[in-house]
PDB file of C-alpha atoms in Angstrom:
ATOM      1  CA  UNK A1343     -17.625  13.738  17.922  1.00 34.00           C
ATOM      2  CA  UNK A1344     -15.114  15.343  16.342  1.00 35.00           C
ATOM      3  CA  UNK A1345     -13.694  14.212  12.671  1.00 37.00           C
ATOM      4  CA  UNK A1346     -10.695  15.806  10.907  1.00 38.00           C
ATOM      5  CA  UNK A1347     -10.968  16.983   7.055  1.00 42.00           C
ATOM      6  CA  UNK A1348      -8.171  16.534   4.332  1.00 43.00           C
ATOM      7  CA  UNK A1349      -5.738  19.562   4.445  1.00 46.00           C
ATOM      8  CA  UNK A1350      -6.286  21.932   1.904  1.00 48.00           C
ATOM      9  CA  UNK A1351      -3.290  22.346  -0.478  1.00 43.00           C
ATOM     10  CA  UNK A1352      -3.726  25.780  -1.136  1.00 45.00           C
ATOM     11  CA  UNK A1353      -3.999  27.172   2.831  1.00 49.00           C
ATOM     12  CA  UNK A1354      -3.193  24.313   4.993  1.00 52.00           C
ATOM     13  CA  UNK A1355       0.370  23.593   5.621  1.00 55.00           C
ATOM     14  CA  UNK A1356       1.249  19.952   5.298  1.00 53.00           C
ATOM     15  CA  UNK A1357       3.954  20.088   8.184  1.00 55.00           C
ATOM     16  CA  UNK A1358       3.250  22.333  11.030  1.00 59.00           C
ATOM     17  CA  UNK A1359       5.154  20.337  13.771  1.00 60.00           C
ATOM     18  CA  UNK A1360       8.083  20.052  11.114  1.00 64.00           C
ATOM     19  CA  UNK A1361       8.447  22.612   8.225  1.00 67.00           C
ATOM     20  CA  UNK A1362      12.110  22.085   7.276  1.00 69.00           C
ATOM     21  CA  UNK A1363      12.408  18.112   8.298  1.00 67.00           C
ATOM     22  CA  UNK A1364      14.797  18.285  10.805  1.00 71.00           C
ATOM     23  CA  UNK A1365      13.235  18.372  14.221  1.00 67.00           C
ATOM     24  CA  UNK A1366      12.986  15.240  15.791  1.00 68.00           C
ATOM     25  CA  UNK A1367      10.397  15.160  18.773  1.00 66.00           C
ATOM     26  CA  UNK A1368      11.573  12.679  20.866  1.00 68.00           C
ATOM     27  CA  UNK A1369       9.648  13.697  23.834  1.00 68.00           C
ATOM     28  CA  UNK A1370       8.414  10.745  25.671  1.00 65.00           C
ATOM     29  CA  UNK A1371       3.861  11.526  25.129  1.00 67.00           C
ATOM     30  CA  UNK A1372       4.847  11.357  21.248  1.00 75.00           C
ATOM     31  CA  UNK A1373       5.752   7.350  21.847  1.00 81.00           C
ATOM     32  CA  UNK A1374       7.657   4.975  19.898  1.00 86.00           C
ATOM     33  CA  UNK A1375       6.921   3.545  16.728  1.00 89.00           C
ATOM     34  CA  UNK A1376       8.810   0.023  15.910  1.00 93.00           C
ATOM     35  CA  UNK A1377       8.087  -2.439  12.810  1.00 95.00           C
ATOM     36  CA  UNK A1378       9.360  -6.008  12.500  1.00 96.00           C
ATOM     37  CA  UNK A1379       9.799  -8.017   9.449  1.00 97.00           C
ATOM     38  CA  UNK A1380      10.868 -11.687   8.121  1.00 97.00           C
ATOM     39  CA  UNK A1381      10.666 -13.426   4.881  1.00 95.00           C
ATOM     40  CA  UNK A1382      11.436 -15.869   2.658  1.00 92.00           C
ATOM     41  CA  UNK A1383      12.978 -15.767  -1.037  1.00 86.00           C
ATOM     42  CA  UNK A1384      12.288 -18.669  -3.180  1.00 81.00           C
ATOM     43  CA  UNK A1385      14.940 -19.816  -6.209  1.00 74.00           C
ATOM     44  CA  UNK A1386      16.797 -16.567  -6.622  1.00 65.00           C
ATOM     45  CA  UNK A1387      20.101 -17.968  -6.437  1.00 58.00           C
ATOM     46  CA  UNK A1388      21.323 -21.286  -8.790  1.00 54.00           C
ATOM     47  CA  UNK A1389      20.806 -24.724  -7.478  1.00 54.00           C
ATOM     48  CA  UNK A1390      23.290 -25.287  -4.900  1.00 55.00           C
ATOM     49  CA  UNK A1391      23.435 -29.184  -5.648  1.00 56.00           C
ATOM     50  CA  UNK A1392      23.923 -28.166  -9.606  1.00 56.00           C
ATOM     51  CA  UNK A1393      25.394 -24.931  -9.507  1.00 52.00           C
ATOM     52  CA  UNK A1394      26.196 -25.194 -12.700  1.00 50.00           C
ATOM     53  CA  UNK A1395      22.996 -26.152 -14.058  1.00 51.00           C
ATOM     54  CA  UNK A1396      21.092 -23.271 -16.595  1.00 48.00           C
ATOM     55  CA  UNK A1397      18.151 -21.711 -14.774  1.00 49.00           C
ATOM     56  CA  UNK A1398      14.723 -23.808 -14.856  1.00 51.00           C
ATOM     57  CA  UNK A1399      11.945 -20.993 -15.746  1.00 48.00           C
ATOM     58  CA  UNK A1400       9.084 -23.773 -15.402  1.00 48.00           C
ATOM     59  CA  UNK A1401      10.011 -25.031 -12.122  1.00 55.00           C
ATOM     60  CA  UNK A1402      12.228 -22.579 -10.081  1.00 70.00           C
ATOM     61  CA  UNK A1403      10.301 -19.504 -10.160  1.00 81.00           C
ATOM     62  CA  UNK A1404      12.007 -16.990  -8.039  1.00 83.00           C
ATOM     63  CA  UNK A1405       9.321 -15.200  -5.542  1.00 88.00           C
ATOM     64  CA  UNK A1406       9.504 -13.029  -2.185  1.00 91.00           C
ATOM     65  CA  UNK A1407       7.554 -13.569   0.637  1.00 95.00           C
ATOM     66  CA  UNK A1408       7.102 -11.572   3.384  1.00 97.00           C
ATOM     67  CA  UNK A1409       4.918 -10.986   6.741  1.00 97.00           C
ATOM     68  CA  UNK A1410       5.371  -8.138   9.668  1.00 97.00           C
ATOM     69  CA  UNK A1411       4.385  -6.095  12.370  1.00 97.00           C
ATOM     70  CA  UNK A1412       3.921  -2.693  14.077  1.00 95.00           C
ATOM     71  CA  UNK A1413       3.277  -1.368  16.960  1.00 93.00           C
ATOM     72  CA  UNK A1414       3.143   2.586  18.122  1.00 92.00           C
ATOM     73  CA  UNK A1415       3.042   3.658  21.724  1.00 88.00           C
ATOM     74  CA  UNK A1416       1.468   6.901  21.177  1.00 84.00           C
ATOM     75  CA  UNK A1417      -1.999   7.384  21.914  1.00 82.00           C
ATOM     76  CA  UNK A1418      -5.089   7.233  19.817  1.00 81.00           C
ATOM     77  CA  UNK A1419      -8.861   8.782  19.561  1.00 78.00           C
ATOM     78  CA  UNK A1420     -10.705   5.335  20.185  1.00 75.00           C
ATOM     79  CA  UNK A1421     -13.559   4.879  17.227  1.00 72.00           C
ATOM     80  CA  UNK A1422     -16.262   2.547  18.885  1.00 61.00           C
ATOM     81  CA  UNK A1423     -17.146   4.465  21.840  1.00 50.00           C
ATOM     82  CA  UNK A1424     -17.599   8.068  23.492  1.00 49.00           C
ATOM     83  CA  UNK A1425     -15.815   9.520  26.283  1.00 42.00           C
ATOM     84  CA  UNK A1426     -18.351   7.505  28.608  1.00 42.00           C
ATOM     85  CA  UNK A1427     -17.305   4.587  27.580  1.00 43.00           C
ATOM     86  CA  UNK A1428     -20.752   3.992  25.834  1.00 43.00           C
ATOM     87  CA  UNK A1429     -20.994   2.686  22.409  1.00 45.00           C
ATOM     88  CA  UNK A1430     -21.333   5.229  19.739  1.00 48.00           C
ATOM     89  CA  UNK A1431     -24.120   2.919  18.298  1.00 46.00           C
ATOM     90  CA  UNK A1432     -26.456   4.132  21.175  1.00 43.00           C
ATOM     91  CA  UNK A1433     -28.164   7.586  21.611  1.00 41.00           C
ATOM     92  CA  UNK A1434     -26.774   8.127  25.101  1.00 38.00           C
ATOM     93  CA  UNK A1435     -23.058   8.100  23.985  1.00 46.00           C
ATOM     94  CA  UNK A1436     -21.331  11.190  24.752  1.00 47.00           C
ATOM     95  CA  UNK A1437     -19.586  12.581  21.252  1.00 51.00           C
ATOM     96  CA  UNK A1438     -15.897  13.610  22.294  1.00 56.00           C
ATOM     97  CA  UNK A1439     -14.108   9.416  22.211  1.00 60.00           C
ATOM     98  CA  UNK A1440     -11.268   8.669  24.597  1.00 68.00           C
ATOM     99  CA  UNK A1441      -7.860   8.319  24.025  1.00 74.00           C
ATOM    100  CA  UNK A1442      -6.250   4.248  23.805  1.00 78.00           C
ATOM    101  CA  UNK A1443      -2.326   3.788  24.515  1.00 82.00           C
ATOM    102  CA  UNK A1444      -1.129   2.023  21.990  1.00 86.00           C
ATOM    103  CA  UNK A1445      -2.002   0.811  18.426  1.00 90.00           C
ATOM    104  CA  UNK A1446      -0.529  -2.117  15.864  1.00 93.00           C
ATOM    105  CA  UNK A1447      -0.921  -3.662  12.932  1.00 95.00           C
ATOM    106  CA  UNK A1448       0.195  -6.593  10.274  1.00 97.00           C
ATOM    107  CA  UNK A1449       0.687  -7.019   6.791  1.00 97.00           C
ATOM    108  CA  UNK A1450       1.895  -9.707   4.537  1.00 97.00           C
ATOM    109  CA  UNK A1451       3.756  -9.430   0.740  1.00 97.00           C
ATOM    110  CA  UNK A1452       3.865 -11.446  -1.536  1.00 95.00           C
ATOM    111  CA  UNK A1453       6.230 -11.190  -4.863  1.00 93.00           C
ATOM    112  CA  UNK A1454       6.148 -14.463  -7.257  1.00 91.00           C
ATOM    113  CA  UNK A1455       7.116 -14.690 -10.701  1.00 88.00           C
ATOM    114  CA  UNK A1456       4.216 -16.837 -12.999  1.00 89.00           C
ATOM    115  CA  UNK A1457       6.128 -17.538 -16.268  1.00 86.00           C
ATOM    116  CA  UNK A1458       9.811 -16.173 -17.276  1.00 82.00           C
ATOM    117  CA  UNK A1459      10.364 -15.801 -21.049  1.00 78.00           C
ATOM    118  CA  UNK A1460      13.805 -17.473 -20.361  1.00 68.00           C
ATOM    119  CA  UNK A1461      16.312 -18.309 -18.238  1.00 58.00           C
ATOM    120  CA  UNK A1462      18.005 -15.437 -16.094  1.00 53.00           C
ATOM    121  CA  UNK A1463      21.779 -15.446 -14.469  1.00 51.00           C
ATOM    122  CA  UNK A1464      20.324 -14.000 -11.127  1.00 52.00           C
ATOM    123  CA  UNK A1465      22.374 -10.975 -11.600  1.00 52.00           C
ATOM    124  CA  UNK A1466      19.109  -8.525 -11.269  1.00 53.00           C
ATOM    125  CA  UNK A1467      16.234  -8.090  -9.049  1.00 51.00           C
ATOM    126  CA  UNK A1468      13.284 -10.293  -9.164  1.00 50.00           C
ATOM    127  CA  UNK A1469      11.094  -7.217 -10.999  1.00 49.00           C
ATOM    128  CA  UNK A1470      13.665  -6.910 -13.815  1.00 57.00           C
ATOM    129  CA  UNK A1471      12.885 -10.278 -14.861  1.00 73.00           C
ATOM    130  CA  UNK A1472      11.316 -10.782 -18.541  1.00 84.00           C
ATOM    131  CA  UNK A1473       7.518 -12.960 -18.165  1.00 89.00           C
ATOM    132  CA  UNK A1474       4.892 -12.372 -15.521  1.00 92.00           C
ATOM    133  CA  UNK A1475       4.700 -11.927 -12.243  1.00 93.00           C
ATOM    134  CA  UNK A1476       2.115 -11.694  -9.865  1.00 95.00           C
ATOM    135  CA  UNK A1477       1.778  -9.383  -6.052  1.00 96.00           C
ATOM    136  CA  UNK A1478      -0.178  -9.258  -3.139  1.00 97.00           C
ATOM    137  CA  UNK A1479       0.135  -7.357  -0.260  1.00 97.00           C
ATOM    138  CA  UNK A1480      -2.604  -7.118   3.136  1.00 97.00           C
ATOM    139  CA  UNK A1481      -2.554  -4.917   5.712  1.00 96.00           C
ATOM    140  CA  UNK A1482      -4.729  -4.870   9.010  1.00 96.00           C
ATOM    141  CA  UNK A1483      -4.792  -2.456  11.966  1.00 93.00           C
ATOM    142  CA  UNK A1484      -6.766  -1.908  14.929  1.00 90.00           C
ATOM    143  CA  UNK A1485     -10.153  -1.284  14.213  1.00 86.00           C
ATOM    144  CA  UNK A1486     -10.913   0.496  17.666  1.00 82.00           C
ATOM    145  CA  UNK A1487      -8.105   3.417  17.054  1.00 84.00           C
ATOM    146  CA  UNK A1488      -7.407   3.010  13.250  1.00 85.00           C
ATOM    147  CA  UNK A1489      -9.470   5.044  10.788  1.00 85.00           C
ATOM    148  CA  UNK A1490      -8.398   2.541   7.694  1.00 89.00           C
ATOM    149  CA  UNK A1491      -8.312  -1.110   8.981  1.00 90.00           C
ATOM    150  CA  UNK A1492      -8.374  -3.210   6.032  1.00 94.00           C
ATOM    151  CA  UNK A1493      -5.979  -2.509   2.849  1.00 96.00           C
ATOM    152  CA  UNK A1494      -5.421  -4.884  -0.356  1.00 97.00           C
ATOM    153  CA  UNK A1495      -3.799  -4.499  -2.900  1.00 97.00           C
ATOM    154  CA  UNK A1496      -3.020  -7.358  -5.933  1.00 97.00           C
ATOM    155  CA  UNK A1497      -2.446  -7.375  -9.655  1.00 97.00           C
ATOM    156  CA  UNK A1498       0.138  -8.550 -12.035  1.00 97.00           C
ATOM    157  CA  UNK A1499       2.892  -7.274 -14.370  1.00 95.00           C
ATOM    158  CA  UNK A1500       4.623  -8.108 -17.662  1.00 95.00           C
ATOM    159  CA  UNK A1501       8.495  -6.991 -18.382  1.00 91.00           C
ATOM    160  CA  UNK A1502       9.497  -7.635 -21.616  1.00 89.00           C
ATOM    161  CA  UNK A1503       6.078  -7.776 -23.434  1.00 89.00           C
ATOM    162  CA  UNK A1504       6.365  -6.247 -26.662  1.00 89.00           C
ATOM    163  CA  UNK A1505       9.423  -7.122 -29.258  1.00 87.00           C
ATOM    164  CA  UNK A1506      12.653  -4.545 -28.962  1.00 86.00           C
ATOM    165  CA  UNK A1507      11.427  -3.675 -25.317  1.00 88.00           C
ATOM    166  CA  UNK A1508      12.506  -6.080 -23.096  1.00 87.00           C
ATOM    167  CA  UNK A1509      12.963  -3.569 -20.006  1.00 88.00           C
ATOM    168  CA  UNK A1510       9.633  -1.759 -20.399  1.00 93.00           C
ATOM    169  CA  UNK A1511       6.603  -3.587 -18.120  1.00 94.00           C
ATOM    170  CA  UNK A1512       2.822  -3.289 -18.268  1.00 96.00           C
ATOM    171  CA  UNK A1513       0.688  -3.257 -14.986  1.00 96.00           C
ATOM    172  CA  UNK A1514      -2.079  -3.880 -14.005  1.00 97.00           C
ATOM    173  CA  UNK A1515      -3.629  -3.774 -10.131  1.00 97.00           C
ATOM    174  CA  UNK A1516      -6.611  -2.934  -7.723  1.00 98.00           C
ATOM    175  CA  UNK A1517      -6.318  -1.253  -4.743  1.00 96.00           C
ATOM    176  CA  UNK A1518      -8.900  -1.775  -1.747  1.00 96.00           C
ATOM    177  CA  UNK A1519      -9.233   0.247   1.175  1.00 94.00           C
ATOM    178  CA  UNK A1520     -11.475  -0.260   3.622  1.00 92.00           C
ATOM    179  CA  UNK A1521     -12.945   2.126   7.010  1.00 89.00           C
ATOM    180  CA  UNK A1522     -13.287   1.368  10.203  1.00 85.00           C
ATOM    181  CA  UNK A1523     -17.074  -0.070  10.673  1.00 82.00           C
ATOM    182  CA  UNK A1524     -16.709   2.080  13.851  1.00 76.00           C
ATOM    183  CA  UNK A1525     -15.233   5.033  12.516  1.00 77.00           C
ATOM    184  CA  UNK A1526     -18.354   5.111   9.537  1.00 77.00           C
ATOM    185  CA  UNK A1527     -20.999   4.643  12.229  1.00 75.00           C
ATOM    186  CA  UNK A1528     -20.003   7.444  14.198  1.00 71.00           C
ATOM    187  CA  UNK A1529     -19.646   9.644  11.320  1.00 72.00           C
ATOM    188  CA  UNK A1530     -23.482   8.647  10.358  1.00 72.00           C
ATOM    189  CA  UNK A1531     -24.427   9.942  13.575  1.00 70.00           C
ATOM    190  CA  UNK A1532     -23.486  13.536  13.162  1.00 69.00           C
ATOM    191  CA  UNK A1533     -24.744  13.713   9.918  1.00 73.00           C
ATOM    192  CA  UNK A1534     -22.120  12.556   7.725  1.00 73.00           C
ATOM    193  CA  UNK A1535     -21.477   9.472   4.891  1.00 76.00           C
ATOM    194  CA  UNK A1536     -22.071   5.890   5.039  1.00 78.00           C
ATOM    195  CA  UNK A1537     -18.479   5.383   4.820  1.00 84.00           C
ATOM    196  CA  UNK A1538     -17.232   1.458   3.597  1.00 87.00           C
ATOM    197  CA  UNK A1539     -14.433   1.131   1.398  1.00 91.00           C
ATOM    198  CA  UNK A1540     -12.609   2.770  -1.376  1.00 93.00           C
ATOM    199  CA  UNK A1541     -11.187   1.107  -4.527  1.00 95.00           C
ATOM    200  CA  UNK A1542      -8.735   2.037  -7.348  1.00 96.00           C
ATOM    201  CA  UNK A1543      -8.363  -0.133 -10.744  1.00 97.00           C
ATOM    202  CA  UNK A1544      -4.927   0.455 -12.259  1.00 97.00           C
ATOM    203  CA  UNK A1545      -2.973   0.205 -15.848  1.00 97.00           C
ATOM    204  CA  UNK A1546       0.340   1.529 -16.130  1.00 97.00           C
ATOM    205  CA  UNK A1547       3.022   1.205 -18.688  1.00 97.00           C
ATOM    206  CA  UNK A1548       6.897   1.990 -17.907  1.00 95.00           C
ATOM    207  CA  UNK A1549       8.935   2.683 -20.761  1.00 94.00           C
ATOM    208  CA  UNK A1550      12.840   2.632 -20.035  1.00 92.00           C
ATOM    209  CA  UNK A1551      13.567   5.278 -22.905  1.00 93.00           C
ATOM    210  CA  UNK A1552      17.554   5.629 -21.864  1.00 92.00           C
ATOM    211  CA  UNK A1553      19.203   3.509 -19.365  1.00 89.00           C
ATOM    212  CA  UNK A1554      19.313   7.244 -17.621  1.00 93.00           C
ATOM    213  CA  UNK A1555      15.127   8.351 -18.311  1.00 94.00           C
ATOM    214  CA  UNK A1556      12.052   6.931 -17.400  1.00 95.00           C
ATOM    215  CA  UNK A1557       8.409   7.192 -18.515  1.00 96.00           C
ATOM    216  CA  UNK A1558       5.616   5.805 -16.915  1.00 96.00           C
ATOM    217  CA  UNK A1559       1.522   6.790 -18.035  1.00 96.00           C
ATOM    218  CA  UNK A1560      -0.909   5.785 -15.940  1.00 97.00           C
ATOM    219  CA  UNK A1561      -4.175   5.171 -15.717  1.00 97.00           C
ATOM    220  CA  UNK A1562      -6.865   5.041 -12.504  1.00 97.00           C
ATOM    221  CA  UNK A1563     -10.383   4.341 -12.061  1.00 97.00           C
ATOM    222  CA  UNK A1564     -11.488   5.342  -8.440  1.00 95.00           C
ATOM    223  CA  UNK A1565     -14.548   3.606  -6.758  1.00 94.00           C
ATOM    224  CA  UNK A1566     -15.853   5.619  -4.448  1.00 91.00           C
ATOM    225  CA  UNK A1567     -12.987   8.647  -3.842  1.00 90.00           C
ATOM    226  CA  UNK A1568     -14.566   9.369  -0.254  1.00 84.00           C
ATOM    227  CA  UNK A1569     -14.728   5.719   0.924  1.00 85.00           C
ATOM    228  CA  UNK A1570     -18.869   6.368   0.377  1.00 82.00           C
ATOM    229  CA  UNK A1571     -21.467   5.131  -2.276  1.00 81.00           C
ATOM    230  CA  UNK A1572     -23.259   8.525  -3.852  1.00 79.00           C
ATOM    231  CA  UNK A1573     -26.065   7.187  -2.392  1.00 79.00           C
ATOM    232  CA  UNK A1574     -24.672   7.515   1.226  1.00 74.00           C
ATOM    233  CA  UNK A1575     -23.376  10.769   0.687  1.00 73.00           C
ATOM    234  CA  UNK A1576     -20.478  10.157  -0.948  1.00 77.00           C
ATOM    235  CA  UNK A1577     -17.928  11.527  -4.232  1.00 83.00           C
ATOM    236  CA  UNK A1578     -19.054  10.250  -7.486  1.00 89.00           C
ATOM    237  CA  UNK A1579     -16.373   7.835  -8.897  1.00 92.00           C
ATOM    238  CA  UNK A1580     -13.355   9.467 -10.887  1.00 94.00           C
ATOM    239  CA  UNK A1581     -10.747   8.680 -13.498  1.00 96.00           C
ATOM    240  CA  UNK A1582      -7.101   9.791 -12.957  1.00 96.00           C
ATOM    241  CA  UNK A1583      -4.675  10.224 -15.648  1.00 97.00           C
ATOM    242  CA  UNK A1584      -1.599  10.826 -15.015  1.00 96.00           C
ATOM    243  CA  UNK A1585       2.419  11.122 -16.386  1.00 96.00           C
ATOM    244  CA  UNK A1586       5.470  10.196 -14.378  1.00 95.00           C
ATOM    245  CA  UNK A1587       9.052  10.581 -15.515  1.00 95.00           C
ATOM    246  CA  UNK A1588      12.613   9.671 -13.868  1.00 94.00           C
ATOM    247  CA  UNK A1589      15.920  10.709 -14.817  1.00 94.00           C
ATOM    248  CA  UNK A1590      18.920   9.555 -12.977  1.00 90.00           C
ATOM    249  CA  UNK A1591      22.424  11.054 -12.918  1.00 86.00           C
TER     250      UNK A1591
END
């Protein structure tokens, strides 16, 4: 069986079908990719029956709420069993997989504010609004063709938290990741990790410096970088620091 590596920044070129961005293959064994999406926004527009009425922080907290789909009808290396069509669990499975038309997933996201500091004239976006608020989002693909088939990630952030910055916010999240129990199997039987899941604990703080220039540091603490415990053969886990900035014009 055959399993691809990370590209290598310094040799491997990132875009080989595509190096300037402008082809579009739309040749018909590439297939189609589609995604479909509805939600639902909760109390971010005044109270229709009282539209004058001052914002209620305590009991109209404005959230988003979202689910969706995708589909792609491309094919797919198949991660449970070997080109005979045996399971990859057994000894008498034959390495190279087969190819599966098709693959989908679906996620949900969720956006809700916890507390507001004070009432708000709905004139900005629900993440410019001063208190906490709180995310989720899930993701799940096909197992049987999908390398990652679990994803999570949830946390919470604070705009407005210390005095005189009212437009800076403070996050913190976890990320989860998890591999195909397929996928690690068949990697175990060539010689390679126990591979599970792979986690990332987040702080951040954005400072809006200028209406024009934005700072954001950041911390991460990765579980796990190789979706494997040390143990299994895996990467030792590994703290990222790092600086982002944003100017507009």
């Amino acid at each position: 069986r055959t399993f691809s590596r990370a590209p290598d920044p310094f040799t491997d070129d990132g875009q080989p079908l595509n190096n300037y961005g402008v082809y579009w293959n739309l040749q018909q064994e590439q297939g189609v990719f589609a995604i479909f999406e509805t939600g639902y926004e909760l109390n971010l527009q005044p109270d229709p029956a009282n539209p004058g009425r001052p914002f209620d922080p305590f009991h109209r907290l404005p959230g988003q709420y979202k689910v969706g789909g995708w589909f792609h009808t491309g094919t797919f290396d198949r991660t449970d069993i070997g080109i005979n069509g045996v399971s990859l669990d057994t000894l008498w499975s034959v390495a190279s997989p087969p190819v599966e038309d098709g693959n989908w997933g679906l996620y949900c996201v969720v956006d809700q504010m916890i507390w507001l500091e004070e009432p708000c004239d709905h004139a900005h976006p629900i993440h410019t609004y001063q208190g906490l608020a709180a995310f989720f989002r899930f993701f799940y693909a096909d197992p049987e063709v999908s390398a990652i088939d679990v994803a999570s990630q949830f946390g919470l952030t604070y705009t407005g938290l210390l005095p005189g910055r009212e437009n800076d916010t403070l996050g913190v999240g976890f990320s989860y990741t998890g591999i195909s129990g397929s996928l690690s199997r068949g990697a175990q039987e060539i010689g390679g990790p126990a591979y599970d899941f792979s986690g990332v604990l987040e702080v951040s703080y954005q400072m809006v410096v200028a209406p024009w220039w934005i700072v954001q540091p950041d911390i991460q603490y990765v579980f796990q970088p190789g979706a494997a415990p040390v143990s299994a053969g895996g990467t030792q886990d590994a703290i990222v620091l790092s600086l982002q900035t944003e100017v507009s014009f």
